[in-house]
Coordinates of C-alpha atoms in Angstrom, one line a residue:
X247 CA -183.6 63.5 -8.7
X248 CA -183.4 61.4 -11.8
X249 CA -180.5 59.1 -12.6
X250 CA -179.1 61.5 -15.2
X251 CA -179.1 64.5 -13.0
X252 CA -175.9 65.3 -11.2
X253 CA -175.6 66.8 -7.8
X254 CA -172.4 68.8 -7.3
X255 CA -170.3 70.3 -4.5
X256 CA -169.4 74.0 -4.3
X257 CA -166.4 73.5 -2.0
X258 CA -163.4 75.6 -3.2
X259 CA -165.6 78.0 -5.2
X260 CA -165.0 81.7 -4.3
X261 CA -167.8 83.7 -2.7
X262 CA -170.8 84.1 -5.1
X263 CA -173.4 86.8 -4.7
X264 CA -177.1 86.7 -4.3
X265 CA -178.3 89.6 -6.4
X266 CA -182.0 90.3 -7.0
X267 CA -182.7 88.4 -10.3
X268 CA -185.7 90.4 -11.5
X269 CA -186.6 87.8 -14.1
X270 CA -189.7 89.7 -15.2
X271 CA -190.0 87.8 -18.5
X272 CA -189.4 84.2 -17.4
X273 CA -193.0 83.3 -18.3
X274 CA -193.1 85.4 -21.5
X275 CA -193.1 83.2 -24.6
X276 CA -190.9 84.3 -27.4
X277 CA -192.6 86.7 -29.9
X278 CA -191.3 87.4 -33.4
X279 CA -190.5 91.0 -34.0
X280 CA -191.8 92.3 -37.3
X281 CA -189.3 92.8 -40.1
X282 CA -187.5 96.2 -39.9
X283 CA -187.5 98.6 -42.8
X284 CA -183.7 98.9 -42.6
X285 CA -180.9 97.0 -40.9
X286 CA -177.4 98.0 -40.1
X287 CA -175.1 94.9 -40.0
X288 CA -171.6 95.4 -38.5
X289 CA -169.0 93.4 -40.3
X290 CA -167.0 92.4 -37.2
X291 CA -169.3 90.7 -34.7
X292 CA -166.8 88.2 -33.2
X293 CA -163.6 87.9 -31.3
X294 CA -160.8 87.6 -33.9
X295 CA -159.8 89.2 -37.3
X296 CA -162.4 91.4 -39.0
X297 CA -164.4 90.5 -42.1
X298 CA -164.7 92.7 -45.2
X299 CA -167.7 93.6 -47.4
X300 CA -168.6 91.3 -50.2
X301 CA -171.3 93.7 -51.5
X302 CA -171.5 97.3 -52.6
X303 CA -174.1 100.0 -52.5
X304 CA -176.9 99.3 -55.0
X305 CA -176.5 95.5 -54.8
X306 CA -179.7 93.5 -54.2
X307 CA -179.3 90.8 -51.4
X308 CA -181.3 87.9 -50.1
X309 CA -182.0 87.0 -46.5
X310 CA -179.2 84.7 -45.5
X311 CA -176.8 85.8 -48.2
X312 CA -173.2 86.2 -47.1
X313 CA -172.3 90.0 -47.2
X314 CA -169.0 89.9 -45.3
X315 CA -166.1 87.4 -44.9
X316 CA -162.4 87.0 -44.6
X317 CA -159.7 84.6 -45.8
X318 CA -158.8 84.1 -42.2
X319 CA -160.2 80.8 -40.8
X320 CA -160.5 82.5 -37.4
X321 CA -162.9 85.1 -38.8
X322 CA -166.7 84.6 -38.9
X323 CA -168.8 85.7 -41.9
X324 CA -171.9 87.9 -41.6
X325 CA -175.1 87.5 -43.5
X326 CA -178.0 89.7 -44.7
X327 CA -180.8 89.4 -42.2
X328 CA -183.4 90.8 -44.6
X329 CA -183.8 90.9 -48.4
X330 CA -183.5 94.2 -50.1
X331 CA -181.0 96.7 -51.5
X332 CA -177.6 97.7 -50.0
X333 CA -178.1 101.4 -49.3
X334 CA -174.6 102.1 -48.0
X335 CA -171.5 100.9 -46.3
X336 CA -170.8 103.1 -43.3
X337 CA -168.4 103.6 -40.4
X338 CA -170.2 102.3 -37.3
X339 CA -169.4 102.9 -33.7
X340 CA -170.2 99.6 -31.9
X341 CA -171.3 100.6 -28.4
X342 CA -171.3 97.0 -27.2
X343 CA -167.6 96.5 -28.1
X344 CA -166.4 100.0 -27.8
X345 CA -164.9 100.2 -31.3
X346 CA -165.5 101.7 -34.7
X347 CA -165.9 99.4 -37.7
X348 CA -167.6 99.0 -41.1
X349 CA -171.3 98.1 -41.4
X350 CA -173.6 97.3 -44.3
X351 CA -176.9 99.2 -44.5
X352 CA -179.8 97.3 -46.2
X353 CA -183.2 98.7 -47.0
X354 CA -185.9 96.0 -46.9
X355 CA -188.0 95.1 -49.9
X356 CA -190.6 93.6 -47.5
X357 CA -190.4 90.2 -49.2
X358 CA -187.9 88.4 -47.0
X359 CA -186.6 86.3 -50.0
X360 CA -184.2 83.8 -48.7
X361 CA -180.9 82.1 -49.7
X362 CA -179.8 79.6 -47.1
X363 CA -177.2 76.9 -46.8
X364 CA -177.8 73.4 -47.9
X365 CA -179.6 71.5 -45.1
X366 CA -178.2 68.1 -43.9
X367 CA -180.5 65.2 -43.4
X368 CA -177.9 62.8 -42.0
X369 CA -175.0 64.3 -40.0
X370 CA -173.4 60.8 -39.9
X371 CA -172.7 61.2 -43.6
X372 CA -170.5 64.3 -42.9
X373 CA -166.9 64.4 -41.7
X374 CA -165.9 66.6 -38.8
X375 CA -164.2 69.0 -41.1
X376 CA -167.3 69.4 -43.2
X377 CA -169.5 70.1 -40.1
X378 CA -166.9 72.7 -38.8
X379 CA -167.0 74.4 -42.2
X380 CA -170.8 74.6 -42.1
X381 CA -170.7 76.1 -38.6
X382 CA -168.2 78.7 -39.8
X383 CA -170.1 79.5 -43.0
X384 CA -173.2 80.1 -40.9
X385 CA -171.5 82.8 -38.9
X386 CA -172.1 81.2 -35.5
X387 CA -170.4 82.8 -32.5
X388 CA -170.9 82.2 -28.8
X389 CA -174.3 83.5 -28.0
X390 CA -173.7 83.9 -24.2
X391 CA -172.0 87.2 -24.9
X392 CA -168.4 86.1 -25.5
X393 CA -169.0 86.1 -29.3
X394 CA -166.0 83.7 -29.7
X395 CA -166.2 81.8 -33.0
X396 CA -168.0 78.6 -32.4
X397 CA -166.1 76.6 -35.1
X398 CA -162.8 77.3 -33.4
X399 CA -164.0 75.9 -30.1
X400 CA -165.0 72.7 -32.0
X401 CA -161.8 72.3 -33.8
X402 CA -159.8 69.6 -32.1
X403 CA -156.3 70.6 -30.9
X404 CA -153.4 68.9 -32.7
X405 CA -152.4 65.8 -30.7
X406 CA -154.9 66.7 -28.0
X407 CA -158.4 65.7 -26.9
X408 CA -161.5 67.6 -25.7
X409 CA -162.9 65.2 -23.2
X410 CA -165.8 67.2 -21.7
X411 CA -168.7 69.2 -23.1
X412 CA -170.7 71.6 -20.8
X413 CA -173.8 73.1 -22.3
X414 CA -174.4 76.3 -20.4
X415 CA -178.0 77.1 -19.7
X416 CA -177.3 79.4 -16.7
X417 CA -178.4 83.1 -16.9
X418 CA -177.0 84.4 -13.6
X419 CA -177.2 88.1 -14.6
X420 CA -180.4 89.8 -13.5
X421 CA -183.4 90.4 -15.9
X422 CA -182.1 88.1 -18.8
X423 CA -184.4 85.2 -19.6
X424 CA -183.6 84.6 -23.3
X425 CA -181.8 81.3 -22.8
X426 CA -184.5 80.1 -20.4
X427 CA -187.1 80.6 -23.1
X428 CA -184.9 79.0 -25.7
X429 CA -184.6 75.9 -23.6
X430 CA -188.4 75.7 -23.0
X431 CA -189.4 76.5 -26.6
X432 CA -186.6 75.0 -28.7
X433 CA -185.4 72.1 -26.4
X434 CA -185.3 69.6 -29.2
X435 CA -183.1 71.9 -31.4
X436 CA -180.8 72.6 -28.4
X437 CA -180.3 68.9 -27.9
X438 CA -179.9 68.3 -31.6
X439 CA -177.1 70.9 -31.6
X440 CA -175.5 69.2 -28.6
X441 CA -175.5 65.9 -30.6
X442 CA -173.6 67.6 -33.4
X443 CA -171.1 69.0 -30.9
X444 CA -170.7 65.5 -29.4
X445 CA -170.1 64.0 -32.9
X446 CA -167.4 66.5 -33.5
X447 CA -165.3 66.0 -30.4
X448 CA -166.4 62.6 -29.0
X449 CA -166.2 63.6 -25.3
X450 CA -166.2 61.3 -22.4
X451 CA -168.4 63.5 -20.3
X452 CA -171.5 65.6 -21.3
X453 CA -173.1 68.0 -18.9
X454 CA -176.0 70.5 -19.2
X455 CA -175.7 73.2 -16.5
X456 CA -179.0 75.0 -15.6
X457 CA -179.6 77.3 -12.6
X458 CA -182.0 75.9 -9.9
X459 CA -184.5 78.8 -10.5
X460 CA -185.5 77.1 -13.8
X461 CA -187.1 73.9 -12.6
X462 CA -189.2 73.7 -15.8
X463 CA -186.1 73.9 -18.0
X464 CA -184.3 71.3 -15.9
X465 CA -187.2 68.9 -16.1
X466 CA -187.7 69.4 -19.9
X467 CA -184.0 69.3 -20.8
X468 CA -183.5 66.2 -18.7
X469 CA -186.4 64.5 -20.5
X470 CA -185.3 65.4 -24.0
X471 CA -181.7 64.6 -23.3
X472 CA -182.7 61.1 -22.1
X473 CA -184.4 60.4 -25.4
X474 CA -181.6 61.8 -27.6
X475 CA -179.8 58.6 -28.3
X476 CA -176.7 59.6 -26.4
X477 CA -176.6 56.4 -24.4
X478 CA -177.7 58.2 -21.2
X479 CA -174.4 60.0 -21.0
X480 CA -175.9 63.5 -20.6
X481 CA -176.0 64.7 -17.0
X482 CA -178.1 67.7 -16.1
X483 CA -176.5 69.8 -13.4
X484 CA -178.7 72.1 -11.3
X485 CA -176.5 75.1 -10.4
X486 CA -177.1 77.1 -7.2
X487 CA -178.6 80.5 -8.1
X488 CA -175.6 82.9 -7.4
X489 CA -173.8 85.5 -9.4
X490 CA -171.7 85.0 -11.5
X491 CA -172.3 81.3 -11.4
X492 CA -172.8 81.0 -15.1
X493 CA -169.3 82.0 -15.9
X494 CA -167.6 79.2 -17.7
X495 CA -164.6 79.2 -15.4
X496 CA -166.8 78.7 -12.4
X497 CA -168.9 76.1 -14.0
X498 CA -165.8 74.1 -14.8
X499 CA -164.6 74.4 -11.2
X500 CA -168.0 73.5 -9.8
X501 CA -168.7 70.5 -12.1
X502 CA -165.3 69.1 -12.7
X503 CA -163.2 70.6 -9.8
X504 CA -160.7 71.8 -12.4
X505 CA -159.1 75.2 -12.7
X506 CA -159.0 77.0 -16.0
X507 CA -155.6 78.5 -16.4
X508 CA -155.7 82.2 -15.6
X509 CA -154.4 83.3 -19.0
X510 CA -155.7 80.2 -20.8
X511 CA -159.0 78.8 -22.0
X512 CA -161.2 75.9 -21.1
X513 CA -159.8 74.0 -24.1
X514 CA -156.4 74.0 -22.4
X515 CA -157.8 71.5 -19.9
X516 CA -159.9 69.5 -22.4
X517 CA -163.2 71.2 -21.8
X518 CA -165.7 72.9 -24.3
X519 CA -168.4 75.2 -22.8
X520 CA -171.1 76.2 -25.2
X521 CA -174.2 78.3 -24.5
X522 CA -177.6 76.6 -25.1
X523 CA -178.5 79.2 -27.7
X524 CA -175.3 78.5 -29.5
X525 CA -176.2 74.8 -29.6
X526 CA -179.6 75.8 -31.1
X527 CA -177.8 77.9 -33.7
X528 CA -175.6 75.0 -34.6
X529 CA -178.7 72.9 -35.2
X530 CA -180.2 75.6 -37.4
X531 CA -177.1 75.8 -39.5
X532 CA -176.3 72.1 -40.0
X533 CA -179.8 70.6 -40.0
X534 CA -181.8 73.4 -41.5
X535 CA -179.2 75.4 -43.4
X536 CA -180.1 78.7 -41.6
X537 CA -177.2 81.0 -40.9
X538 CA -177.1 83.2 -37.8
X539 CA -179.4 86.1 -38.9
X540 CA -181.6 86.4 -35.8
X541 CA -181.5 85.8 -32.1
X542 CA -183.7 85.7 -29.0
X543 CA -183.3 88.9 -26.9
X544 CA -184.9 89.9 -23.6
X545 CA -186.3 93.5 -23.5
X546 CA -186.9 94.3 -19.8
X547 CA -186.7 96.9 -17.0
X548 CA -188.3 100.2 -17.7
X549 CA -190.5 99.3 -20.7
X550 CA -194.2 99.1 -20.5
X551 CA -194.4 95.4 -21.7
X552 CA -191.2 93.5 -21.0
X553 CA -190.9 90.5 -23.4
X554 CA -188.6 88.0 -25.1
X555 CA -188.3 88.7 -28.8
X556 CA -186.9 86.9 -31.8
X557 CA -185.3 89.7 -33.8
X558 CA -183.2 90.0 -36.9
X559 CA -179.6 91.0 -36.5
X560 CA -179.1 94.7 -37.5
X561 CA -182.6 95.8 -36.2
X562 CA -182.5 99.2 -34.6
X563 CA -182.9 99.0 -30.8
X564 CA -185.7 101.5 -31.0
X565 CA -187.8 99.0 -32.9
X566 CA -187.6 96.5 -30.0
X567 CA -188.4 99.2 -27.4
X568 CA -191.4 100.4 -29.4
X569 CA -192.7 96.8 -29.8
X570 CA -192.6 96.5 -26.1
X571 CA -194.8 99.6 -25.6
X572 CA -192.0 102.1 -25.2
X573 CA -190.1 103.4 -22.2
X574 CA -191.7 104.1 -18.9
X575 CA -191.5 107.7 -17.7
X576 CA -188.6 107.1 -15.3
X577 CA -186.4 105.3 -17.8
X578 CA -183.4 107.3 -19.0
X579 CA -180.8 104.8 -19.7
X580 CA -180.5 101.9 -22.2
X581 CA -178.0 99.1 -21.5
X582 CA -176.9 96.5 -24.1
X583 CA -176.8 93.4 -22.0
X584 CA -177.5 93.0 -18.3
X585 CA -177.0 95.5 -15.5
X586 CA -173.7 93.9 -14.3
X587 CA -171.8 93.4 -17.6
X588 CA -173.7 95.5 -20.2
X589 CA -172.7 98.7 -22.0
X590 CA -174.9 101.9 -22.0
X591 CA -176.0 103.6 -25.2
X592 CA -178.1 106.7 -26.0
X593 CA -178.6 106.0 -29.7
X594 CA -181.8 104.1 -30.5
X595 CA -180.6 103.5 -34.0
X596 CA -177.9 101.3 -32.6
X597 CA -178.4 97.9 -34.3
X598 CA -178.8 94.5 -32.6
X599 CA -175.7 92.4 -33.0
X600 CA -174.7 88.8 -32.3
X601 CA -174.4 87.9 -28.7
X602 CA -176.5 90.7 -27.2
X603 CA -179.1 88.8 -25.2
X604 CA -180.7 91.7 -23.3
X605 CA -181.9 95.2 -23.8
X606 CA -182.3 96.7 -20.4
X607 CA -184.0 100.1 -19.7
X608 CA -183.6 101.7 -16.3
X609 CA -183.2 104.9 -14.4
X610 CA -179.5 105.8 -14.2
X611 CA -178.2 106.7 -10.7
X612 CA -175.8 109.5 -10.4
X613 CA -172.8 108.4 -8.3
X614 CA -169.6 110.3 -8.0
X615 CA -166.4 108.3 -8.0
X616 CA -164.3 108.8 -4.8
X617 CA -160.8 107.8 -3.9
X618 CA -160.1 104.1 -3.1
X619 CA -160.3 103.6 0.7
X620 CA -158.4 100.3 0.5
X621 CA -161.2 98.3 2.1
X622 CA -160.3 95.2 0.2
X623 CA -163.9 94.3 -0.7
X624 CA -163.2 94.0 -4.4
X625 CA -160.3 91.5 -3.6
X626 CA -162.6 89.4 -1.4
X627 CA -165.3 89.5 -4.1
X628 CA -163.2 88.7 -7.1
X629 CA -164.1 85.2 -8.3
X630 CA -160.8 85.0 -10.3
X631 CA -158.6 85.9 -7.4
X632 CA -157.3 89.1 -9.0
X633 CA -156.6 92.5 -7.5
X634 CA -159.3 94.7 -9.1
X635 CA -158.4 97.9 -7.3
X636 CA -154.8 97.6 -8.5
X637 CA -155.9 97.0 -12.1
X638 CA -158.2 100.1 -11.9
X639 CA -155.3 102.2 -10.5
X640 CA -153.0 101.1 -13.3
X641 CA -155.6 101.7 -16.0
X642 CA -156.4 105.2 -14.7
X643 CA -152.6 106.0 -14.8
X644 CA -152.3 104.6 -18.4
X645 CA -150.0 101.9 -17.1
X646 CA -151.4 99.2 -19.4
X647 CA -148.3 97.1 -19.5
X648 CA -148.6 96.8 -15.7
X649 CA -152.2 95.7 -16.1
X650 CA -150.9 92.9 -18.3
X651 CA -148.4 91.9 -15.6
X652 CA -151.2 91.8 -13.1
X653 CA -153.1 89.2 -15.2
X654 CA -155.8 91.5 -16.5
X655 CA -156.7 88.9 -19.1
X656 CA -158.0 86.7 -16.3
X657 CA -160.8 89.1 -15.5
X658 CA -164.2 87.9 -16.7
X659 CA -165.7 91.4 -16.4
X660 CA -168.5 90.2 -14.1
X661 CA -168.8 93.6 -12.5
X662 CA -168.9 92.3 -8.9
X663 CA -165.9 94.5 -7.9
X664 CA -167.7 97.7 -8.9
X665 CA -170.9 96.4 -7.4
X666 CA -169.4 96.1 -3.9
X667 CA -167.1 99.2 -4.1
X668 CA -168.2 101.7 -1.4
X669 CA -166.2 104.5 -3.3
X670 CA -168.3 104.0 -6.5
X671 CA -165.2 103.4 -8.5
X672 CA -166.2 102.0 -12.0
X673 CA -163.6 99.3 -11.7
X674 CA -164.9 97.1 -14.5
X675 CA -164.9 100.0 -16.9
X676 CA -161.3 100.8 -16.1
X677 CA -160.4 97.2 -16.8
X678 CA -162.3 97.1 -20.1
X679 CA -160.4 100.3 -21.1
X680 CA -157.1 98.7 -20.3
X681 CA -157.9 95.5 -22.1
X682 CA -158.9 97.5 -25.2
X683 CA -155.6 99.5 -25.1
X684 CA -153.6 96.3 -24.7
X685 CA -155.3 94.8 -27.7
X686 CA -154.4 97.9 -29.8
X687 CA -150.8 97.6 -28.7
X688 CA -150.6 93.8 -29.4

């Protein structure tokens, strides 16, 4: 093990689960999906206040042009992912987030004419505030699925310090290999994005966490990081392959032996955790002037040719499935995300949105929910030390305030509780419903 690779202890970590990883596309190089004829771009693709349209039907737009924004600093703009004409602004039901919102429909002109941000040749010439502004203007959110505004994570707290950066290259959920391929094919850009993060917050500790089933990524990222001019401060951390080991709270515990407050964030203990694809997007925005208009997504499971694709935001899911040879005969369900944390949809016109890293096709199993038998398996399994069965009970009864009292915000929605439940209770779905209702009441 090289000198800049850190070996860690797992003492004090709750039970993690060995789930078949089914990484069917780990060796599949990223292919670029052809431009779609039409995109549907939702205006609210982040955690925080929504954005509003800057365009109207009939307007001509360029690839990379900002089409939605807000006066709120906590909001994240959205950009046209193709060039063409705005066909409509519609009400869109976002299956991934379970909410209705506005979306801009753009018909392609087939030219992909671009309007990007101004690239930066020397980041040392920029202040921290200028870099944060670029990251926000580029519409970057957490690409690991949390879709939290990246610029907010990188804004230093008043009177405080962020002393640790963890770059998360773990993909603990089955089937997903998008981040793995990003590390292998865009390693220099990932490390460049890390250097920008380091410039912004000046941390004392820098870690890159990668699961031990990715030895090629561990070797490459270790080599590139050692040459990055960060004074050898970057430590690559091989993480034991367990689910949900890639959750930021568990990474912080495993690497630093620190507890993230149950109702708090990593920032509260001086830690920033960013996904490797987020770091790559930060490089694209700051160094190359490219806003977040495309992402790498794994299409796997019941398709004839599982692949990793580079696809434009707003592309209909059916385009991705068709490019991968179409569904297999037994596939009857499409999941946005992985099998543990994803959301099912039946509409193949549903667009790709920021933070969706997997499109999984499978054969749905019919299971009938039964009464809780109070076996306690979900309590033993919960990595956040919550009482999942109680939260599900409160949610079913509409007792959402009681869910809040039982620390529902501490749930990371990993799905392990539902996975181990012998009564087939969809505990995670009940928890998601309660969280949504509590957000509406807030």
